Tab-separated table of C-alpha atoms in Angstrom:
chain	number	residue	atom	x	y	z
A	9	MET	CA	-45.588	-26.529	25.882
A	10	GLU	CA	-42.103	-27.899	26.259
A	11	HIS	CA	-40.843	-25.449	23.672
A	12	ILE	CA	-42.440	-22.546	25.478
A	13	THR	CA	-40.916	-23.604	28.771
A	14	LEU	CA	-37.442	-23.773	27.263
A	15	LEU	CA	-37.838	-20.379	25.632
A	16	ILE	CA	-39.084	-18.871	28.865
A	17	GLY	CA	-36.175	-20.426	30.664
A	18	ILE	CA	-33.860	-18.683	28.210
A	19	VAL	CA	-35.677	-15.383	28.729
A	20	ILE	CA	-35.353	-15.714	32.497
A	21	VAL	CA	-31.628	-16.427	32.286
A	22	THR	CA	-31.142	-13.522	29.877
A	23	ALA	CA	-33.116	-11.225	32.153
A	24	LEU	CA	-30.896	-12.204	35.076
A	25	VAL	CA	-27.788	-11.581	32.958
A	26	PHE	CA	-29.136	-8.136	32.119
A	27	ASP	CA	-29.818	-7.543	35.800
A	28	PHE	CA	-26.226	-8.490	36.537
A	29	THR	CA	-24.807	-6.081	33.927
A	30	ASN	CA	-27.202	-3.455	35.268
A	31	GLY	CA	-25.707	-3.960	38.725
A	32	PHE	CA	-22.085	-3.617	37.776
A	33	HIS	CA	-22.785	-0.835	35.319
A	34	ASP	CA	-24.495	1.226	37.988
A	35	THR	CA	-22.188	0.617	40.944
A	36	ALA	CA	-20.466	3.801	39.840
A	37	ASN	CA	-23.592	5.868	40.422
A	38	ALA	CA	-23.630	5.230	44.118
A	39	MET	CA	-20.011	4.565	44.859
A	40	ALA	CA	-17.705	6.317	42.376
A	41	THR	CA	-17.288	9.506	44.385
A	42	THR	CA	-17.205	7.585	47.654
A	43	ILE	CA	-14.301	5.537	46.359
A	44	SER	CA	-12.384	8.396	44.771
A	45	THR	CA	-12.508	10.593	47.870
A	46	GLY	CA	-11.441	7.661	50.011
A	47	ALA	CA	-14.566	7.741	52.176
A	48	LEU	CA	-14.722	3.971	51.830
A	49	LYS	CA	-12.206	1.443	50.600
A	50	PRO	CA	-13.134	0.220	47.108
A	51	LYS	CA	-14.049	-3.304	48.257
A	52	THR	CA	-16.012	-2.059	51.269
A	53	ALA	CA	-17.887	0.400	49.090
A	54	VAL	CA	-19.038	-2.180	46.555
A	55	ALA	CA	-19.915	-4.660	49.305
A	56	MET	CA	-22.086	-2.071	51.019
A	57	SER	CA	-23.712	-1.069	47.764
A	58	ALA	CA	-24.375	-4.725	46.891
A	59	ALA	CA	-25.956	-5.431	50.276
A	60	LEU	CA	-28.204	-2.371	49.966
A	61	ASN	CA	-29.181	-3.320	46.431
A	62	LEU	CA	-30.211	-6.731	47.708
A	63	VAL	CA	-32.191	-5.208	50.563
A	64	GLY	CA	-33.740	-2.737	48.146
A	65	ALA	CA	-34.923	-5.539	45.902
A	66	PHE	CA	-36.967	-7.001	48.741
A	67	LEU	CA	-38.216	-3.686	50.092
A	68	SER	CA	-40.855	-2.661	47.660
A	69	VAL	CA	-43.972	-4.764	47.337
A	70	GLU	CA	-45.110	-2.762	44.360
A	71	VAL	CA	-45.016	-4.932	41.280
A	72	ALA	CA	-43.401	-3.653	38.136
A	73	LYS	CA	-46.580	-4.166	36.127
A	74	THR	CA	-45.355	-2.606	32.946
A	75	ILE	CA	-41.716	-3.223	32.253
A	76	SER	CA	-41.557	-0.541	29.623
A	77	GLY	CA	-43.556	2.194	31.336
A	78	GLY	CA	-45.876	2.531	28.350
A	79	ILE	CA	-43.118	3.039	25.819
A	80	ILE	CA	-44.138	-0.038	23.895
A	81	ASP	CA	-47.642	-1.341	23.581
A	82	GLU	CA	-47.403	-4.542	25.519
A	83	GLY	CA	-50.790	-5.722	24.316
A	84	ALA	CA	-49.653	-5.644	20.692
A	85	GLY	CA	-48.133	-9.073	20.612
A	86	ILE	CA	-45.122	-9.070	22.880
A	87	ARG	CA	-43.853	-12.619	22.727
A	88	PRO	CA	-40.989	-14.102	24.734
A	89	GLU	CA	-38.760	-13.888	21.626
A	90	VAL	CA	-39.238	-10.133	21.552
A	91	ILE	CA	-38.360	-9.733	25.221
A	92	PHE	CA	-35.364	-11.991	24.690
A	93	ALA	CA	-34.124	-9.981	21.700
A	94	GLY	CA	-34.611	-6.727	23.606
A	95	LEU	CA	-32.621	-8.037	26.547
A	96	VAL	CA	-29.781	-9.197	24.291
A	97	GLY	CA	-29.564	-5.728	22.751
A	98	ALA	CA	-29.491	-4.116	26.194
A	99	ILE	CA	-26.815	-6.489	27.515
A	100	VAL	CA	-24.527	-6.011	24.513
A	101	TRP	CA	-24.719	-2.220	24.750
A	102	ASN	CA	-24.211	-2.272	28.515
A	103	LEU	CA	-21.054	-4.341	28.072
A	104	LEU	CA	-19.712	-2.148	25.275
A	105	THR	CA	-20.137	1.050	27.279
A	106	TRP	CA	-18.593	-0.661	30.292
A	107	LEU	CA	-15.569	-1.599	28.195
A	108	ALA	CA	-15.227	2.036	27.188
A	109	GLY	CA	-15.722	3.070	30.833
A	110	LEU	CA	-18.692	5.245	29.994
A	111	PRO	CA	-21.593	5.554	32.411
A	112	SER	CA	-24.724	5.104	30.322
A	113	SER	CA	-28.232	4.399	31.465
A	114	SER	CA	-29.125	0.732	31.845
A	115	SER	CA	-32.799	1.625	31.695
A	116	HIS	CA	-32.302	3.375	28.383
A	117	ALA	CA	-30.492	0.304	27.102
A	118	LEU	CA	-33.444	-1.851	28.187
A	119	PHE	CA	-35.982	0.547	26.637
A	120	GLY	CA	-33.910	0.780	23.456
A	121	GLY	CA	-33.642	-2.977	23.216
A	122	LEU	CA	-37.369	-3.465	23.700
A	123	ILE	CA	-38.170	-0.711	21.190
A	124	GLY	CA	-35.864	-2.199	18.557
A	125	ALA	CA	-37.211	-5.696	19.036
A	126	THR	CA	-40.806	-4.460	18.959
A	127	LEU	CA	-40.230	-2.437	15.774
A	128	VAL	CA	-39.004	-5.521	13.963
A	129	SER	CA	-41.548	-8.027	15.194
A	130	VAL	CA	-44.665	-5.899	15.709
A	131	GLY	CA	-44.026	-2.791	13.635
A	132	ILE	CA	-44.037	0.943	14.274
A	133	GLY	CA	-47.508	0.732	15.801
A	134	GLY	CA	-46.134	-1.145	18.786
A	135	VAL	CA	-44.005	1.803	19.900
A	136	ASN	CA	-45.461	4.825	21.611
A	137	ALA	CA	-43.391	7.741	20.256
A	138	ASP	CA	-44.832	10.287	22.685
A	139	ALA	CA	-43.836	8.127	25.629
A	140	VAL	CA	-40.312	7.789	24.219
A	141	VAL	CA	-39.925	11.563	24.174
A	142	MET	CA	-41.567	12.050	27.573
A	143	LYS	CA	-39.908	9.216	29.459
A	144	VAL	CA	-36.538	8.930	27.771
A	145	LEU	CA	-35.444	11.990	25.832
A	146	ILE	CA	-36.568	14.798	28.119
A	147	PRO	CA	-35.421	13.139	31.362
A	148	ALA	CA	-32.089	12.422	29.685
A	149	VAL	CA	-31.585	16.110	28.957
A	150	ALA	CA	-33.107	17.363	32.199
A	151	ALA	CA	-31.395	14.972	34.640
A	152	PRO	CA	-27.791	16.190	34.336
A	153	ILE	CA	-28.931	19.815	34.306
A	154	VAL	CA	-31.127	19.518	37.403
A	155	ALA	CA	-28.609	17.480	39.376
A	156	GLY	CA	-25.694	19.530	38.045
A	157	ILE	CA	-27.115	22.885	39.102
A	158	ALA	CA	-28.112	21.551	42.519
A	159	ALA	CA	-24.651	20.070	43.066
A	160	THR	CA	-22.909	23.250	41.883
A	161	ALA	CA	-24.915	25.383	44.292
A	162	ALA	CA	-24.409	22.917	47.145
A	163	THR	CA	-20.659	22.727	46.520
A	164	ARG	CA	-20.326	26.515	46.517
A	165	LEU	CA	-22.310	26.747	49.733
A	166	THR	CA	-20.412	24.071	51.611
A	167	TYR	CA	-17.014	25.508	50.685
A	168	ARG	CA	-18.207	28.910	51.793
A	169	LEU	CA	-19.643	27.778	55.129
A	170	ALA	CA	-16.664	25.630	56.023
A	171	ARG	CA	-13.984	28.044	54.834
A	172	ASN	CA	-12.769	28.646	58.387
A	173	ARG	CA	-12.336	24.998	59.187
A	174	ALA	CA	-9.244	22.920	58.729
A	175	GLU	CA	-9.579	20.442	55.901
A	176	GLU	CA	-8.611	17.435	57.988
A	177	ASP	CA	-11.289	18.283	60.568
A	178	SER	CA	-14.126	18.567	58.104
A	179	ALA	CA	-13.088	15.743	55.781
A	180	LYS	CA	-14.223	13.104	58.265
A	181	GLY	CA	-17.668	14.636	58.521
A	182	TYR	CA	-17.982	14.974	54.774
A	183	ARG	CA	-17.053	11.357	54.294
A	184	ALA	CA	-19.691	10.202	56.759
A	185	GLY	CA	-22.298	12.311	54.997
A	186	GLN	CA	-21.220	10.972	51.662
A	187	ILE	CA	-21.573	7.387	52.825
A	188	ALA	CA	-25.126	8.102	53.964
A	189	SER	CA	-26.071	9.661	50.619
A	190	ALA	CA	-24.430	6.829	48.696
A	191	ALA	CA	-26.364	4.313	50.787
A	192	LEU	CA	-29.635	6.016	49.863
A	193	VAL	CA	-28.722	5.925	46.170
A	194	SER	CA	-27.877	2.211	46.414
A	195	LEU	CA	-31.107	1.416	48.182
A	196	ALA	CA	-33.195	3.346	45.661
A	197	HIS	CA	-31.318	1.647	42.851
A	198	GLY	CA	-32.039	-1.814	44.218
A	199	THR	CA	-35.716	-1.028	44.559
A	200	ASN	CA	-36.057	0.446	41.071
A	201	ASP	CA	-33.765	-1.590	38.884
A	202	ALA	CA	-34.219	-5.008	40.432
A	203	GLN	CA	-37.957	-4.394	40.004
A	204	LYS	CA	-37.456	-3.945	36.286
A	205	THR	CA	-35.935	-7.392	35.962
A	206	MET	CA	-38.619	-8.892	38.162
A	207	GLY	CA	-41.172	-7.318	35.861
A	208	VAL	CA	-39.504	-8.812	32.786
A	209	ILE	CA	-39.351	-12.281	34.306
A	210	THR	CA	-42.913	-12.094	35.569
A	211	LEU	CA	-44.118	-10.962	32.163
A	212	ALA	CA	-42.304	-13.884	30.534
A	213	LEU	CA	-43.872	-16.294	33.016
A	214	ILE	CA	-47.317	-14.838	32.363
A	215	THR	CA	-46.953	-15.026	28.570
A	216	GLY	CA	-45.908	-18.647	29.001
A	217	GLY	CA	-48.941	-19.440	31.084
A	218	VAL	CA	-46.877	-20.378	34.126
A	219	LEU	CA	-48.391	-17.562	36.167
A	220	ALA	CA	-51.868	-16.124	36.076
A	221	PRO	CA	-52.158	-12.633	34.584
A	222	GLN	CA	-51.674	-9.823	37.145
A	223	ALA	CA	-49.880	-12.250	39.432
A	224	ASP	CA	-47.222	-11.006	41.815
A	225	PRO	CA	-43.650	-12.117	41.146
A	226	PRO	CA	-42.974	-15.349	43.058
A	227	LEU	CA	-40.399	-15.174	45.825
A	228	TRP	CA	-37.760	-16.976	43.770
A	229	VAL	CA	-38.056	-14.304	41.085
A	230	ILE	CA	-37.574	-11.510	43.624
A	231	ALA	CA	-34.687	-13.346	45.253
A	232	SER	CA	-32.897	-14.217	42.024
A	233	ALA	CA	-33.290	-10.694	40.632
A	234	GLY	CA	-32.005	-9.216	43.890
A	235	ILE	CA	-29.067	-11.585	44.009
A	236	ALA	CA	-28.158	-10.996	40.348
A	237	ILE	CA	-28.080	-7.228	40.769
A	238	ALA	CA	-26.173	-7.485	44.054
A	239	LEU	CA	-23.579	-9.819	42.522
A	240	GLY	CA	-23.121	-7.464	39.602
A	241	THR	CA	-22.758	-4.544	41.981
A	242	TYR	CA	-20.234	-6.400	44.111
A	243	LEU	CA	-18.060	-7.276	41.132
A	244	GLY	CA	-18.128	-3.595	40.358
A	245	GLY	CA	-17.827	-1.810	37.060
A	246	TRP	CA	-14.416	-0.463	37.970
A	247	ARG	CA	-13.914	1.145	34.576
A	248	ILE	CA	-17.009	3.262	34.999
A	249	ILE	CA	-16.174	4.014	38.629
A	250	ARG	CA	-12.822	5.351	37.462
A	251	THR	CA	-14.418	7.576	34.835
A	252	MET	CA	-16.978	9.017	37.233
A	253	GLY	CA	-14.720	9.269	40.258
A	254	LYS	CA	-11.562	10.510	38.575
A	255	GLY	CA	-12.199	11.096	34.881
A	256	ILE	CA	-14.753	13.893	34.905
A	257	THR	CA	-13.210	16.005	37.615
A	258	ASP	CA	-10.942	15.662	40.656
A	259	ILE	CA	-13.225	15.208	43.609
A	260	GLN	CA	-12.452	16.497	47.107
A	261	PRO	CA	-14.479	15.275	50.109
A	262	PRO	CA	-16.782	18.344	50.200
A	263	GLN	CA	-17.491	17.945	46.494
A	264	GLY	CA	-18.087	14.230	46.838
A	265	PHE	CA	-20.546	14.921	49.630
A	266	ALA	CA	-22.340	17.661	47.693
A	267	ALA	CA	-22.495	15.580	44.507
A	268	GLN	CA	-23.723	12.453	46.253
A	269	THR	CA	-26.336	14.308	48.273
A	270	GLY	CA	-27.493	16.148	45.168
A	271	ALA	CA	-27.800	12.841	43.340
A	272	ALA	CA	-29.727	11.175	46.167
A	273	VAL	CA	-32.127	14.108	46.488
A	274	THR	CA	-32.662	14.339	42.722
A	275	ILE	CA	-33.416	10.631	42.434
A	276	LEU	CA	-35.859	10.627	45.327
A	277	ALA	CA	-37.522	13.904	44.314
A	278	SER	CA	-37.902	12.917	40.682
A	279	SER	CA	-39.302	9.480	41.326
A	280	HIS	CA	-41.807	10.781	43.860
A	281	LEU	CA	-42.959	13.863	41.992
A	282	GLY	CA	-43.779	11.891	38.886
A	283	PHE	CA	-40.933	12.842	36.600
A	284	ALA	CA	-38.515	9.944	36.798
A	285	LEU	CA	-34.942	10.835	35.874
A	286	SER	CA	-32.254	8.348	34.963
A	287	THR	CA	-29.985	7.516	37.890
A	288	THR	CA	-26.866	7.371	35.740
A	289	GLN	CA	-27.400	10.781	34.230
A	290	VAL	CA	-28.329	12.283	37.562
A	291	CYS	CA	-25.119	11.044	39.169
A	292	SER	CA	-22.901	12.064	36.259
A	293	GLY	CA	-24.513	15.487	36.209
A	294	ALA	CA	-24.026	15.887	39.941
A	295	VAL	CA	-20.342	15.017	39.647
A	296	MET	CA	-19.895	17.580	36.870
A	297	GLY	CA	-21.761	20.165	38.913
A	298	SER	CA	-19.529	19.599	41.921
A	299	GLY	CA	-16.518	20.091	39.647
A	300	LEU	CA	-17.903	23.426	38.523
A	301	GLY	CA	-18.746	24.484	42.073
A	302	ARG	CA	-15.243	24.347	43.516
A	303	LYS	CA	-12.909	27.246	42.918
A	304	GLY	CA	-10.167	25.941	40.684
A	305	GLY	CA	-12.126	22.778	39.988
A	306	VAL	CA	-11.789	21.532	36.425
A	307	VAL	CA	-14.353	19.562	34.507
A	308	ARG	CA	-12.772	17.491	31.750
A	309	TRP	CA	-15.197	18.324	29.013
A	310	SER	CA	-13.693	15.818	26.586
A	311	THR	CA	-14.610	12.976	28.956
A	312	ALA	CA	-17.971	14.564	29.665
A	313	GLY	CA	-18.580	14.956	25.948
A	314	ARG	CA	-17.807	11.308	25.267
A	315	MET	CA	-20.201	10.387	28.024
A	316	VAL	CA	-22.969	12.536	26.550
A	317	ILE	CA	-22.408	10.941	23.142
A	318	ALA	CA	-22.763	7.527	24.771
A	319	TRP	CA	-26.066	8.651	26.341
A	320	GLY	CA	-27.315	9.736	22.941
A	321	LEU	CA	-26.266	6.487	21.332
A	322	THR	CA	-27.581	4.173	24.063
A	323	LEU	CA	-31.161	3.926	22.924
A	324	PRO	CA	-30.591	3.663	19.152
A	325	ALA	CA	-27.603	1.333	19.522
A	326	ALA	CA	-29.404	-1.068	21.862
A	327	ALA	CA	-32.419	-0.847	19.559
A	328	LEU	CA	-30.294	-1.742	16.533
A	329	VAL	CA	-28.746	-4.785	18.194
A	330	ALA	CA	-32.143	-5.864	19.491
A	331	ALA	CA	-33.733	-5.377	16.079
A	332	GLY	CA	-31.175	-7.721	14.537
A	333	ALA	CA	-31.688	-10.180	17.372
A	334	ALA	CA	-35.476	-9.988	17.006
A	335	PHE	CA	-35.229	-10.600	13.290
A	336	LEU	CA	-33.138	-13.730	13.869
A	337	ALA	CA	-35.186	-14.933	16.833
A	338	GLY	CA	-38.350	-14.552	14.777
A	339	GLN	CA	-37.112	-17.276	12.417
A	340	GLY	CA	-37.901	-20.010	14.935
A	341	THR	CA	-35.978	-22.196	17.313
A	342	TRP	CA	-32.735	-22.118	15.325
A	343	GLY	CA	-32.954	-18.333	15.227
A	344	VAL	CA	-33.287	-18.097	19.008
A	345	THR	CA	-30.367	-20.482	19.397
A	346	THR	CA	-28.260	-18.409	16.999
A	347	VAL	CA	-29.032	-15.232	18.935
A	348	ALA	CA	-28.125	-16.939	22.204
A	349	VAL	CA	-24.827	-18.253	20.808
A	350	LEU	CA	-23.987	-14.900	19.212
A	351	GLY	CA	-24.848	-13.093	22.427
A	352	VAL	CA	-22.581	-15.311	24.495
A	353	ALA	CA	-19.826	-14.922	21.893
A	354	ILE	CA	-20.042	-11.135	21.937
A	355	CYS	CA	-20.041	-11.030	25.746
A	356	GLY	CA	-17.001	-13.310	25.734
A	357	ALA	CA	-15.211	-11.136	23.200
A	358	ILE	CA	-15.897	-7.947	25.184
A	359	TRP	CA	-14.746	-9.632	28.374
A	360	ALA	CA	-11.598	-10.790	26.592
A	361	ALA	CA	-10.947	-7.281	25.293
A	362	SER	CA	-11.375	-5.875	28.808
A	363	ARG	CA	-8.602	-8.130	30.148
A	364	ARG	CA	-6.025	-6.429	27.949
A	365	LYS	CA	-6.153	-3.414	30.195
A	366	PRO	CA	-7.858	-4.486	33.402
A	367	VAL	CA	-9.271	-1.982	35.852
A	368	ASP	CA	-10.196	-3.323	39.258
A	369	HIS	CA	-10.377	-2.374	42.906
A	370	SER	CA	-6.588	-2.217	43.200
A	371	ASN	CA	-6.016	0.383	40.510
A	372	VAL	CA	-9.361	2.119	40.232
A	373	ASN	CA	-8.009	5.388	41.614
A	374	ASP	CA	-4.758	5.421	39.640
A	375	VAL	CA	-5.256	7.422	36.542
A	376	ALA	CA	-2.360	7.675	34.147
A	377	PRO	CA	-2.197	10.880	32.088
A	378	ALA	CA	-2.566	8.830	28.914
A	379	GLU	CA	-5.875	7.450	30.174
A	380	SER	CA	-7.940	10.147	28.508
A	381	ALA	CA	-7.042	8.893	25.043
A	382	ALA	CA	-7.709	5.256	25.810
A	383	PRO	CA	-11.502	4.759	25.771
A	384	ALA	CA	-11.918	5.788	22.141
A	385	GLY	CA	-9.337	3.178	21.178
A	386	VAL	CA	-10.992	0.613	23.378
A	387	VAL	CA	-14.317	1.041	21.615
A	388	THR	CA	-12.800	0.521	18.195
A	389	ALA	CA	-10.855	-2.452	19.501
A	390	ALA	CA	-14.062	-3.899	20.907
A	391	LEU	CA	-15.915	-3.333	17.671
A	392	GLN	CA	-13.121	-5.031	15.772
A	393	SER	CA	-13.154	-8.035	18.045
A	394	VAL	CA	-16.933	-8.222	17.849
A	395	ALA	CA	-16.902	-8.022	14.058
A	396	PRO	CA	-15.359	-11.443	13.164
A	397	PRO	CA	-17.757	-14.261	12.262
A	398	PRO	CA	-19.507	-15.982	15.163
A	399	ALA	CA	-17.615	-19.262	15.071
A	400	GLY	CA	-14.251	-17.534	15.388
A	401	SER	CA	-15.185	-15.202	18.173
A	402	THR	CA	-16.881	-17.959	20.155
A	403	THR	CA	-13.669	-19.895	20.416
A	404	ALA	CA	-11.653	-16.748	21.006
A	405	GLY	CA	-13.949	-15.686	23.819
A	406	ALA	CA	-14.062	-19.107	25.436
A	407	GLY	CA	-10.296	-19.469	25.186
A	408	THR	CA	-9.597	-16.214	26.892
A	409	ILE	CA	-12.040	-16.792	29.703
A	410	GLU	CA	-10.090	-19.912	30.568
A	411	GLY	CA	-6.892	-17.875	30.700
A	412	ILE	CA	-8.117	-15.101	32.968
A	413	PRO	CA	-6.848	-16.244	36.359
A	414	ALA	CA	-3.332	-16.611	35.003
A	415	GLN	CA	-3.503	-13.167	33.457
A	416	SER	CA	-4.805	-11.441	36.516
A	417	THR	CA	-1.975	-12.760	38.651
A	418	THR	CA	0.736	-11.752	36.213
A	419	ARG	CA	-0.825	-8.360	35.699
A	420	SER	CA	-0.261	-6.920	39.187
A	421	PRO	CA	3.487	-6.258	38.996
A	422	ALA	CA	3.055	-4.585	35.632
A	423	THR	CA	0.407	-2.217	36.970
A	424	SER	CA	2.461	-1.220	39.961
A	425	ALA	CA	5.430	-0.668	37.716
A	426	VAL	CA	3.395	1.743	35.622
A	427	ARG	CA	2.439	3.563	38.769
B	3	MET	CA	-46.707	15.929	22.471
B	4	ASN	CA	-47.475	17.067	25.973
B	5	ILE	CA	-44.456	17.897	28.056
B	6	ASP	CA	-45.225	18.101	31.724
B	7	TRP	CA	-43.301	21.283	32.474
B	8	ALA	CA	-45.006	21.702	35.822
B	9	ALA	CA	-43.726	18.355	37.093
B	10	LEU	CA	-40.267	19.042	35.707
B	11	GLY	CA	-40.174	22.468	37.307
B	12	GLN	CA	-41.343	21.016	40.586
B	13	VAL	CA	-38.632	18.375	40.504
B	14	PHE	CA	-36.032	21.010	39.691
B	15	GLY	CA	-37.152	23.370	42.433
B	16	THR	CA	-37.450	20.687	45.088
B	17	THR	CA	-34.104	19.187	44.198
B	18	LEU	CA	-32.321	22.514	44.305
B	19	VAL	CA	-33.832	23.615	47.599
B	20	VAL	CA	-33.516	20.269	49.393
B	21	THR	CA	-29.968	19.617	48.173
B	22	VAL	CA	-28.725	23.041	49.190
B	23	ALA	CA	-30.568	22.823	52.511
B	24	MET	CA	-29.190	19.374	53.304
B	25	VAL	CA	-25.637	20.207	52.345
B	26	GLY	CA	-25.876	23.520	54.175
B	27	LEU	CA	-27.229	21.895	57.334
B	28	PHE	CA	-24.632	19.180	57.313
B	29	THR	CA	-21.841	21.667	56.742
B	30	LEU	CA	-23.130	23.745	59.653
B	31	GLY	CA	-23.055	20.559	61.698
B	32	ILE	CA	-19.436	20.021	60.750
B	33	VAL	CA	-18.593	23.639	61.465
B	34	GLY	CA	-20.343	23.509	64.822
B	35	THR	CA	-18.685	20.361	66.037
B	36	SER	CA	-15.167	20.805	64.712
B	37	ARG	CA	-12.263	22.713	66.187
B	38	LYS	CA	-11.652	26.239	65.084
B	39	PRO	CA	-8.272	26.945	63.617
B	40	ARG	CA	-9.078	30.638	63.231
B	41	GLN	CA	-10.756	33.117	65.539
B	42	GLU	CA	-14.096	34.063	64.049
B	43	GLY	CA	-14.806	36.951	66.357
B	44	GLU	CA	-17.993	35.531	67.833
B	45	ALA	CA	-18.944	37.079	71.128
B	46	GLY	CA	-18.450	34.889	74.148
B	47	THR	CA	-16.390	32.226	72.436
B	48	ALA	CA	-13.443	31.501	74.620
B	49	ALA	CA	-11.961	28.992	72.277
B	50	ALA	CA	-8.502	27.865	73.173
B	51	VAL	CA	-5.958	28.213	70.431
B	52	GLY	CA	-6.228	25.250	68.082
B	53	GLY	CA	-9.025	23.517	69.949
B	54	GLY	CA	-12.290	23.724	71.851
B	55	THR	CA	-15.766	24.544	70.704
B	56	SER	CA	-18.417	26.530	72.461
B	57	ALA	CA	-21.280	24.524	73.905
B	58	VAL	CA	-23.778	26.507	71.841
B	59	ALA	CA	-21.960	25.772	68.590
B	60	ARG	CA	-21.604	22.126	69.491
B	61	THR	CA	-25.267	21.748	70.393
B	62	GLY	CA	-26.247	23.540	67.194
B	63	GLY	CA	-23.994	21.231	65.235
B	64	TYR	CA	-25.594	18.151	66.728
B	65	ALA	CA	-29.032	19.594	66.036
B	66	CYS	CA	-28.031	20.014	62.389
B	67	PHE	CA	-26.820	16.429	62.235
B	68	ALA	CA	-30.076	15.253	63.810
B	69	LEU	CA	-32.085	17.109	61.159
B	70	CYS	CA	-29.960	15.491	58.449
B	71	LEU	CA	-30.555	12.102	60.028
B	72	ALA	CA	-34.280	12.778	59.992
B	73	ALA	CA	-34.062	13.677	56.306
B	74	VAL	CA	-32.233	10.416	55.583
B	75	GLY	CA	-34.972	8.591	57.477
B	76	TYR	CA	-37.579	10.335	55.351
B	77	GLY	CA	-35.625	9.312	52.252
B	78	ILE	CA	-35.674	5.679	53.357
B	79	PHE	CA	-39.385	6.000	54.059
B	80	LEU	CA	-39.927	7.299	50.505
B	81	ILE	CA	-38.005	4.358	49.066
B	82	VAL	CA	-39.840	1.788	51.163
B	83	ALA	CA	-43.249	3.319	50.578
B	84	GLY	CA	-42.322	3.838	46.886
């Protein structure tokens, strides 16, 4: 019993860490265009998004009964180790894509992680291939197209209707509209994604016998999941915000408004008409669409292409990491410990790598021309720093975390000099 | 493999129509309530140069904004009822 409690404790902490990475990974969805058009100051934008995520977490009373939406057969022997391994895979992939500044779906990372872990510990029978195609692959392809076309059409229309108005007159209105749409996206995100974590934690508690089957998540689970996602959102995935707000296309206020409204409508329509689309892909698609809709607007297809590659890789990559983690965790207590230590080490290494070229609220909108070449290099750098044996990278990661405050103070003059 | 094309088509259609309608409405609201830098040739608009909006346009603009506000309210309702 004691062992189970410890393991479940680890699962809960891991789930909250995933929730946190989910929050800062997805801040960009709601706020990237709002920040890049200047509708809200970067700090204000993330604070608003965080508050709405927190509210959203408390809003829905509907329990996330199945964390995987039928993709894996939860009756087929899902043990806490499997959930743990799946979460580790999802966290690692979320952090890697964040380092590269690529918006990728946190839900796909979670699904991928759970699929990989299930494959290793239960076998191919535990995964429902049809559901993978229906709930992951098709929405992934459809989301950017649906949101992109809607945003293109909306951008065209709004430029046409407002062609006789001075830009400075209309910009204020557009910004207000954009803030409203972004708020809706944040709220929907809090309700959906915080629920996922609550579902994971509740499932872990049920498998451990702490809660009765079919029980509702206790208040502390709801509160901690909401707070984790809000904290993550507030810290902000500035790298991803930069890519979405500045990297894909240059966004003017009308485009930002059209893209954000398109994204909000797509998310609400899809989740209420029974064909859930991934928030990340919807928002990225909407931004691309708004780039296409403006006369003289340019979509940077190289950035968009990298993003699409990251979408394609998300599920298999998270699955691969999770499969390795599940294999180790299946070896017993020492295996779980090893996975935990390795996971912390990798997170530390990625964090350390990110400090070499920090992106935060002060420089999120400054894009140097050389920026486009950077992410590819960052990924390889990250992979290299992840590759060394665990003992080495643990100390490296821990050492650098200690040094961060000093770095971040010395960094500012350098950044402004570059500008 | 059973792809639910009907649901996908429905999502696509709804998204397209609602997005364009919302953005269109809001833009009309902006157009109605903002100053006119150029004469549009509407009958009865005695807009002063560089400022002033007709009462009809302004009222229409506010009506558009109100409709948008209602749509946002409906969106919040969908999230809460979710």
